[in-house]
CSV table of N, CA and C in Angstrom, one decimal:
chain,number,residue,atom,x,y,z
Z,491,UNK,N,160.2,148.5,152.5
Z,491,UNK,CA,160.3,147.3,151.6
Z,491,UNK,C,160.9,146.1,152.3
Z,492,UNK,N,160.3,145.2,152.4
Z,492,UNK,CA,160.6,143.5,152.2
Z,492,UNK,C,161.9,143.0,151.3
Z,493,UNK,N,162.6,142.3,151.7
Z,493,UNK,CA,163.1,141.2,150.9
Z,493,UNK,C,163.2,139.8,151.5
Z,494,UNK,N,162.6,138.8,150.7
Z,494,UNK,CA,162.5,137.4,151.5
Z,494,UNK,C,163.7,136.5,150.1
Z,495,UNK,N,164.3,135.8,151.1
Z,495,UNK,CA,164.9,134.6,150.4
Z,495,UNK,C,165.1,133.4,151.0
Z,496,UNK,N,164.8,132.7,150.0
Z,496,UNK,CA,164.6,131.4,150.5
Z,496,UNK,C,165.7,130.1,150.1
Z,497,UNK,N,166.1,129.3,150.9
Z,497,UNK,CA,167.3,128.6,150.5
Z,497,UNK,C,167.0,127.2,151.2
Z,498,UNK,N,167.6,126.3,151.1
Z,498,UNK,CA,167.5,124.9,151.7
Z,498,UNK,C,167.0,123.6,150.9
Z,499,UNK,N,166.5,124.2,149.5
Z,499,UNK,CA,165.6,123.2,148.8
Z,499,UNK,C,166.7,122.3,148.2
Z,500,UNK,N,166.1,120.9,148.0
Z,500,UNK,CA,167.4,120.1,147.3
Z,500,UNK,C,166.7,118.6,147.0
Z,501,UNK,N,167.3,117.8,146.5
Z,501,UNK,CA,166.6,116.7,145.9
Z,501,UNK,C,166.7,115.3,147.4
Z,502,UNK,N,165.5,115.0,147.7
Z,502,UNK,CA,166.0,114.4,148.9
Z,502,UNK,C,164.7,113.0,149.3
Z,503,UNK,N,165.4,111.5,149.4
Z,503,UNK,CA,164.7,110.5,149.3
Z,503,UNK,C,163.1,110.3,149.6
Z,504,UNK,N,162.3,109.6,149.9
Z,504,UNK,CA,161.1,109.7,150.6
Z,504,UNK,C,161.4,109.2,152.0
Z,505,UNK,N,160.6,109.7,153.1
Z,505,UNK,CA,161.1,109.3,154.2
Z,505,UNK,C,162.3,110.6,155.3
Z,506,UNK,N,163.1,111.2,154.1
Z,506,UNK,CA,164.1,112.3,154.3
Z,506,UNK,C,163.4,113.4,155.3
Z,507,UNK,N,164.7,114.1,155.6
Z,507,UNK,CA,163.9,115.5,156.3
Z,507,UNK,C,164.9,116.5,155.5
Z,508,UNK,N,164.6,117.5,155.9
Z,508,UNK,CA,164.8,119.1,154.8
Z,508,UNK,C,164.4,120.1,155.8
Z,509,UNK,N,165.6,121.5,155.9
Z,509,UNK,CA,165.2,122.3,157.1
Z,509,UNK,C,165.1,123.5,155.6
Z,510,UNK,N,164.4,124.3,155.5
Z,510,UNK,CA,164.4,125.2,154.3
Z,510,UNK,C,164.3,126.5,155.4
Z,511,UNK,N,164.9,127.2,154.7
Z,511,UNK,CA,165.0,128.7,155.4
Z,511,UNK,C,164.9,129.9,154.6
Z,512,UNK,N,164.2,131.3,155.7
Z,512,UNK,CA,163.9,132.4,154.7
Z,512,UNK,C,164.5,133.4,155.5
Z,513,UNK,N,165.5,134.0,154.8
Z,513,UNK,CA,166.3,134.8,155.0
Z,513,UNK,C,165.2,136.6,154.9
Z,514,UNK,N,165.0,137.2,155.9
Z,514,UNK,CA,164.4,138.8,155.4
Z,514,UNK,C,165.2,140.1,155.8
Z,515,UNK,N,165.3,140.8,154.6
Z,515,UNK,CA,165.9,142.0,154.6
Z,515,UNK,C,165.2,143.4,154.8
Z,516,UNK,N,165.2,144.2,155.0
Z,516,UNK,CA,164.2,145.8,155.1
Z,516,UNK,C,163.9,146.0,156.6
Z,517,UNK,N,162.6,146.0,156.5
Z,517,UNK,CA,161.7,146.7,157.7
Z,517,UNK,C,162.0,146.0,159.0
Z,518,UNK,N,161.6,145.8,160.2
Z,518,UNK,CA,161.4,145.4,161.5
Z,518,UNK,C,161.0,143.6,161.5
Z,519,UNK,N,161.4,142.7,161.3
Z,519,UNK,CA,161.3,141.6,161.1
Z,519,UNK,C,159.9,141.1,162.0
Z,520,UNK,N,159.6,141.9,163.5
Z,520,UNK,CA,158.7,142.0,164.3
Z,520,UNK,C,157.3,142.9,163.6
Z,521,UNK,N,157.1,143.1,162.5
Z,521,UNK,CA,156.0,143.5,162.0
Z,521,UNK,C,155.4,142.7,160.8
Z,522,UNK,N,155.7,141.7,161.0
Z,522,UNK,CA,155.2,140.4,159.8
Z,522,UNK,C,155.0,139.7,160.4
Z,523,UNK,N,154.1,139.2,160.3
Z,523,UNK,CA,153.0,137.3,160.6
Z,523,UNK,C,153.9,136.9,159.0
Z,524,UNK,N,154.5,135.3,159.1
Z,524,UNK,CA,155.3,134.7,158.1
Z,524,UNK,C,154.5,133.5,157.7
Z,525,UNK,N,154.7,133.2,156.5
Z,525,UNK,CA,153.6,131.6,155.6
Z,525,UNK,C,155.1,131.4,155.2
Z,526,UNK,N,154.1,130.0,154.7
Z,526,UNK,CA,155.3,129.2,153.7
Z,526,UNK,C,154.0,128.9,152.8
Z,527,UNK,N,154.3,128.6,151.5
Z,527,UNK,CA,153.4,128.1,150.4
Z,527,UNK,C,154.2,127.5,149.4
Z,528,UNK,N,153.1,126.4,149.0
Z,528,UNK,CA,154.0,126.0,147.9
Z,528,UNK,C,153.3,125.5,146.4
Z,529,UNK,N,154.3,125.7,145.2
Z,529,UNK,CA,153.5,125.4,143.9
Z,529,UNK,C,154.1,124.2,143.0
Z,530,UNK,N,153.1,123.7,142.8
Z,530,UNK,CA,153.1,122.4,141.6
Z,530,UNK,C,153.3,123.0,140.3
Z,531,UNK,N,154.2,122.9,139.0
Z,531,UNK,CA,153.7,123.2,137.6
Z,531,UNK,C,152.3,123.0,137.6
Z,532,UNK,N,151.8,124.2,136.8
Z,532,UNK,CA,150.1,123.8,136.3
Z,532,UNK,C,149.1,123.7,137.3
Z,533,UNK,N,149.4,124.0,139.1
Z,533,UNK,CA,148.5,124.0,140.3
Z,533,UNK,C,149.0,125.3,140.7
Z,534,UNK,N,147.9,125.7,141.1
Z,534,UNK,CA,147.9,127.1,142.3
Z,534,UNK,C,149.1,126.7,143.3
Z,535,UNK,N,149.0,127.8,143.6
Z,535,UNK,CA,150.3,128.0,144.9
Z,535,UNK,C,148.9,127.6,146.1
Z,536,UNK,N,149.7,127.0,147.3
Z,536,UNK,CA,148.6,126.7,148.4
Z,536,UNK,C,149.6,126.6,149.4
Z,537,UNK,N,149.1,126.9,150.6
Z,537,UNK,CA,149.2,127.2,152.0
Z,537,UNK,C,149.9,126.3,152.5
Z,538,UNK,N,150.9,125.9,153.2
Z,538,UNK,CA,151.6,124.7,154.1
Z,538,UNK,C,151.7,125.0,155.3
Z,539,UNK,N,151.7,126.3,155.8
Z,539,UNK,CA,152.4,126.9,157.5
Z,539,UNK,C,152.2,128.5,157.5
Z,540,UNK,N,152.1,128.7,159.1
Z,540,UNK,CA,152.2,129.6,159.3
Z,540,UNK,C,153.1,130.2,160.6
Z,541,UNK,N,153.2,131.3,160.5
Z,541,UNK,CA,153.9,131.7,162.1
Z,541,UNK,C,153.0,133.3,162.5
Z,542,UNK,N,153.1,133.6,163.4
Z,542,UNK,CA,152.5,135.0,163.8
Z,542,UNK,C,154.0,135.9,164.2
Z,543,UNK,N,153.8,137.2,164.5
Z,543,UNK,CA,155.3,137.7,164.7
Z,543,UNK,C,156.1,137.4,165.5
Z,544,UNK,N,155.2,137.1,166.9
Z,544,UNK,CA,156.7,136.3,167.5
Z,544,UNK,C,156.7,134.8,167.8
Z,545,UNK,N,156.5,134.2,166.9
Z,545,UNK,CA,156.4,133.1,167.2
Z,545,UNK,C,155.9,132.4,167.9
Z,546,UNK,N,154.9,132.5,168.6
Z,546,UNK,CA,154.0,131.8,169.7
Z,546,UNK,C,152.8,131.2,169.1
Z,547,UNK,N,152.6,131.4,167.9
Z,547,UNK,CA,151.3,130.9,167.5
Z,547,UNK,C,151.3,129.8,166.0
Z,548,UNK,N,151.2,128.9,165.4
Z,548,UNK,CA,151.1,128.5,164.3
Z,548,UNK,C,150.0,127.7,163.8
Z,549,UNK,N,150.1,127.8,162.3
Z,549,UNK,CA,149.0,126.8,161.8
Z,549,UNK,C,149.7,126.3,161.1
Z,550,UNK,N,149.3,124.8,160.3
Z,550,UNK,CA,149.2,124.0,159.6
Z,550,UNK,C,148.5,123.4,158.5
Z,551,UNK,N,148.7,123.3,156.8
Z,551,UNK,CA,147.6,122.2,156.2
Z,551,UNK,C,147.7,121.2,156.7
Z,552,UNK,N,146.5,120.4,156.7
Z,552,UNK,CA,145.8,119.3,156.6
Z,552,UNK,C,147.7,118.0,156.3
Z,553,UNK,N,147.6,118.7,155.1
Z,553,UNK,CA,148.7,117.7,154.8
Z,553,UNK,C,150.0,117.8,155.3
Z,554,UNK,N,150.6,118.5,155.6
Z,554,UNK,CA,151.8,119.1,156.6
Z,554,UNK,C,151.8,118.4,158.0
Z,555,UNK,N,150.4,118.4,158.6
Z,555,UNK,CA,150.3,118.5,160.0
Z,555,UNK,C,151.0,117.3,160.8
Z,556,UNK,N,151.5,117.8,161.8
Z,556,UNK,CA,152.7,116.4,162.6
Z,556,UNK,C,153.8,116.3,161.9
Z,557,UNK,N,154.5,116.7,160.4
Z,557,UNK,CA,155.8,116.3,159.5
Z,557,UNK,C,156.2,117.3,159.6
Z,558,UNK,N,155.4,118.8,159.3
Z,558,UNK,CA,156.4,120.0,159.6
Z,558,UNK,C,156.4,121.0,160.5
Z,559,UNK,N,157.4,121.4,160.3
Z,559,UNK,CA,157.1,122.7,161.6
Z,559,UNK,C,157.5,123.8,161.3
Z,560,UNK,N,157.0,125.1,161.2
Z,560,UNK,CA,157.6,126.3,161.7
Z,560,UNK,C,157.6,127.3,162.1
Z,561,UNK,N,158.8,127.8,162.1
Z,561,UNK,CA,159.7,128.6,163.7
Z,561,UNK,C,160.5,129.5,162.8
Z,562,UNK,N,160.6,130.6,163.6
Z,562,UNK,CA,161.1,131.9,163.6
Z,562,UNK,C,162.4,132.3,164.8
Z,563,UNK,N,163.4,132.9,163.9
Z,563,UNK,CA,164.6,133.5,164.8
Z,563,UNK,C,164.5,135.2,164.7
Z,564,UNK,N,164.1,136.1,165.5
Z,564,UNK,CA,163.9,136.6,165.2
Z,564,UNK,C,165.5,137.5,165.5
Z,565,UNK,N,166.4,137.1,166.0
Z,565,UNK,CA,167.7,137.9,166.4
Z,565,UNK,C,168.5,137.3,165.0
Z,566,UNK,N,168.0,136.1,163.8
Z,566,UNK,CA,168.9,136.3,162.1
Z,566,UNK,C,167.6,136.6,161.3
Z,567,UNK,N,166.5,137.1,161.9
Z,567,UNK,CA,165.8,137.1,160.7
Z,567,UNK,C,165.3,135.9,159.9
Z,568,UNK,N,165.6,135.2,160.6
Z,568,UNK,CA,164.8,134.2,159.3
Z,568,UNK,C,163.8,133.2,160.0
Z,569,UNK,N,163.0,132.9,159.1
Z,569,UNK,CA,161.5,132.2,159.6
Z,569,UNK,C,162.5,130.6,158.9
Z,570,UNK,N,162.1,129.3,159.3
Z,570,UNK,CA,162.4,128.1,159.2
Z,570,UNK,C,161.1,127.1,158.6
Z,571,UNK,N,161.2,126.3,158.0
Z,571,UNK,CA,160.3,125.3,157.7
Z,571,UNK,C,161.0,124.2,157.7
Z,572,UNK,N,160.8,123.5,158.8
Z,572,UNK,CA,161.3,121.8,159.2
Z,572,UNK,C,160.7,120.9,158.5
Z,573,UNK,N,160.9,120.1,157.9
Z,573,UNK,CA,160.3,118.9,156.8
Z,573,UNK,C,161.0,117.3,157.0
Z,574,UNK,N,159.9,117.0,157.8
Z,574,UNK,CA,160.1,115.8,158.3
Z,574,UNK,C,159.3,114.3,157.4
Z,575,UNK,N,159.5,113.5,157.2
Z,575,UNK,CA,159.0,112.1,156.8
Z,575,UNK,C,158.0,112.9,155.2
Z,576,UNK,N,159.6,113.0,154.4
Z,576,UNK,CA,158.9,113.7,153.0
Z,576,UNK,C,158.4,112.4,152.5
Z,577,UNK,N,157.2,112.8,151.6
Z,577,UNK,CA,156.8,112.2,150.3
Z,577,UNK,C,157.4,112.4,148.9
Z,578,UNK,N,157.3,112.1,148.2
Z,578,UNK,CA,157.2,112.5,146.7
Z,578,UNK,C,156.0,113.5,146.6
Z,579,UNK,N,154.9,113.7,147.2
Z,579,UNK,CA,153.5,114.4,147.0
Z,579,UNK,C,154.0,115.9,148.0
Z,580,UNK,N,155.5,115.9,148.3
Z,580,UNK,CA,155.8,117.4,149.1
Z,580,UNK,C,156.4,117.9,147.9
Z,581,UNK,N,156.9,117.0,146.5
Z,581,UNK,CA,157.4,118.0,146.0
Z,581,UNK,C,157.2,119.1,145.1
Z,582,UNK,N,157.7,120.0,145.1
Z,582,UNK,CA,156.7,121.4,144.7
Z,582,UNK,C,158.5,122.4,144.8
Z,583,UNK,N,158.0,123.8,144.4
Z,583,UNK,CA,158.4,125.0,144.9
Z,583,UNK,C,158.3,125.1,146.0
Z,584,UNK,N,159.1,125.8,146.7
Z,584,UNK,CA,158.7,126.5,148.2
Z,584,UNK,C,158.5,127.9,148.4
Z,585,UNK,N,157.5,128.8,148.7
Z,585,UNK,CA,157.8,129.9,149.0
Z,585,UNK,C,157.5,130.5,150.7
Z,586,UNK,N,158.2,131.6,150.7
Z,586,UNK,CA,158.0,132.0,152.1
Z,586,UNK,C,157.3,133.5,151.8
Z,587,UNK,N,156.6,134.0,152.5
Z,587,UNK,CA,155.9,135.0,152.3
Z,587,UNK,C,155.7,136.0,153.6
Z,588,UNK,N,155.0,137.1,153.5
Z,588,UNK,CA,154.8,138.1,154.6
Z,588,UNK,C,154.2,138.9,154.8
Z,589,UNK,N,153.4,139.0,155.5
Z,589,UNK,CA,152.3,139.9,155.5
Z,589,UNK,C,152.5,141.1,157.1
Z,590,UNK,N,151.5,142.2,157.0
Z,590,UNK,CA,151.8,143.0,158.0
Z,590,UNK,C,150.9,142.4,159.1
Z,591,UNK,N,151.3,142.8,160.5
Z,591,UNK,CA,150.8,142.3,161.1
Z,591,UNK,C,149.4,142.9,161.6
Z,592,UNK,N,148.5,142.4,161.7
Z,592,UNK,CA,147.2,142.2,162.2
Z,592,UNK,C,147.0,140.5,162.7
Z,593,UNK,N,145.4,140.7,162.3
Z,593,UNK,CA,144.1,139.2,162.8
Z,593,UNK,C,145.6,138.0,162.5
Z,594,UNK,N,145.7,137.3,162.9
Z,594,UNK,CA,146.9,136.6,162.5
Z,594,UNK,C,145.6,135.1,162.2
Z,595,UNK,N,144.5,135.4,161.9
Z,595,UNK,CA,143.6,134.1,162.1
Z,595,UNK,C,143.4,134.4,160.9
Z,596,UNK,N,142.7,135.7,160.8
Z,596,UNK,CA,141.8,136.0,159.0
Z,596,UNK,C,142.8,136.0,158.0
Z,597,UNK,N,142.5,135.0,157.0
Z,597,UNK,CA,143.0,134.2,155.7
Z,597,UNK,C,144.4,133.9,155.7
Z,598,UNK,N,144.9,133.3,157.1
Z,598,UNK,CA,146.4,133.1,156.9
Z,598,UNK,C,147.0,132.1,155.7
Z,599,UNK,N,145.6,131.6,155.2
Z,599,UNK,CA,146.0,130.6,154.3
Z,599,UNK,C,146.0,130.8,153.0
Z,600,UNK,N,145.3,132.6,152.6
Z,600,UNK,CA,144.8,132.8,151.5
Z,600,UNK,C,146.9,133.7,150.8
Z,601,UNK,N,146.7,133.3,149.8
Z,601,UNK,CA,147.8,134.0,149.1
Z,601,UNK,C,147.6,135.3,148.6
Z,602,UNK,N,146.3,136.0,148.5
Z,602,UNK,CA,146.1,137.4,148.7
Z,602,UNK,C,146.5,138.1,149.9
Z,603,UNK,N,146.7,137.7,150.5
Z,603,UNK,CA,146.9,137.7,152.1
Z,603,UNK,C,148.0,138.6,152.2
Z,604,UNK,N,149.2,138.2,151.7
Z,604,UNK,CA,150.5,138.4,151.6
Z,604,UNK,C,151.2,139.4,150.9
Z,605,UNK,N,151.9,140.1,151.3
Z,605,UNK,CA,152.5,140.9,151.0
Z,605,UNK,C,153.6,141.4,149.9
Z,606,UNK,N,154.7,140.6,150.7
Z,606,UNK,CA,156.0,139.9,149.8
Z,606,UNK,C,156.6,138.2,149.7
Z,607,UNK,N,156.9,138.5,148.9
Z,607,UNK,CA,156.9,136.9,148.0
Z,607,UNK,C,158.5,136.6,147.9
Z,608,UNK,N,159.1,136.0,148.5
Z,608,UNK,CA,160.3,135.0,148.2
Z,608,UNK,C,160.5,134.8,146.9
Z,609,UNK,N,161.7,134.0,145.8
Z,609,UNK,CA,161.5,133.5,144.6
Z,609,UNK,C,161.3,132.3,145.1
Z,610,UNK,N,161.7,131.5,145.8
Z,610,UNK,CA,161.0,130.0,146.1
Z,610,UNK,C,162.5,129.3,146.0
Z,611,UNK,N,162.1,127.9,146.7
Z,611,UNK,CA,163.7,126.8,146.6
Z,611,UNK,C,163.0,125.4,146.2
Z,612,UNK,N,163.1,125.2,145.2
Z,612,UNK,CA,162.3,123.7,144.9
Z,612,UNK,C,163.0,122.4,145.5
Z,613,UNK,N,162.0,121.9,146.0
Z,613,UNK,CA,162.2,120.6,147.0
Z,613,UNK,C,161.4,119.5,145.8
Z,614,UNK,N,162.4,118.6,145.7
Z,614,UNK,CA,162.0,117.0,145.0
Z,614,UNK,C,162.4,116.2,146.1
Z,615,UNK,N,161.4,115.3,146.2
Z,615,UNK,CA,161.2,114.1,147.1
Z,615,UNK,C,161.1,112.6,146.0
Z,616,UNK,N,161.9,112.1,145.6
Z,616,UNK,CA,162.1,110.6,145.1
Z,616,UNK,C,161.4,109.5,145.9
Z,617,UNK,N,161.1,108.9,145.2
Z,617,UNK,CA,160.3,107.5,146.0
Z,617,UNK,C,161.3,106.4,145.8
């Protein structure tokens, strides 16, 4: 069994940065490819980042790309999401997620994908 938690969310200007972090408990921390996703009230949850298990590989949405980053420690366990030059349109829930490892290409962006689920840390961005 998995446990992901997620912490760092908080109310923060436009322009701001935000380091959000996902704390995991259980299995081998080296047997999970890690996402971040995130949800609007009333919109699907969607894809923001990804990591592979050890860190050497990542993807990005469209809208993320160049503002965030993330990175994996794998000696505390926890996967990172850096959040650089927020909008008002970053704000959402955050979740961090995990899947076993395989293809680290096929559907890293799909939320079927994934395993275990974080409760999420909601990030508000003010204009």
């Amino acid at each position: 069994q998995v446990q992901l938690a997620e912490s760092g969310g908080e109310l923060v200007q436009a322009g701001g940065s935000l380091r959000l972090s996902c704390a995991r408990s259980g299995r081998s921390f080296d047997n999970y490819h890690m996402g971040w996703f995130r949800q609007v009230p009333g919109k699907e949850r969607t894809f923001v980042a990804a990591v592979n298990w050890n860190g050497e590989i990542t993807l990005y949405a469209d809208s993320v790309k160049d503002r965030f980053t993330i990175s994996r420690d794998s000696a505390k366990n926890t996967v990172y999401l850096h959040m650089n030059n927020l909008t008002p349109d970053d704000t959402a829930v955050y979740y961090c997620a995990a899947r076993s490892v395989g293809n680290f290409y096929r559907n890293y962006d799909s939320i079927g994908r994934y395993e275990y689920w974080g409760q999420g840390t909601q990030v508000t961005v003010s204009s």
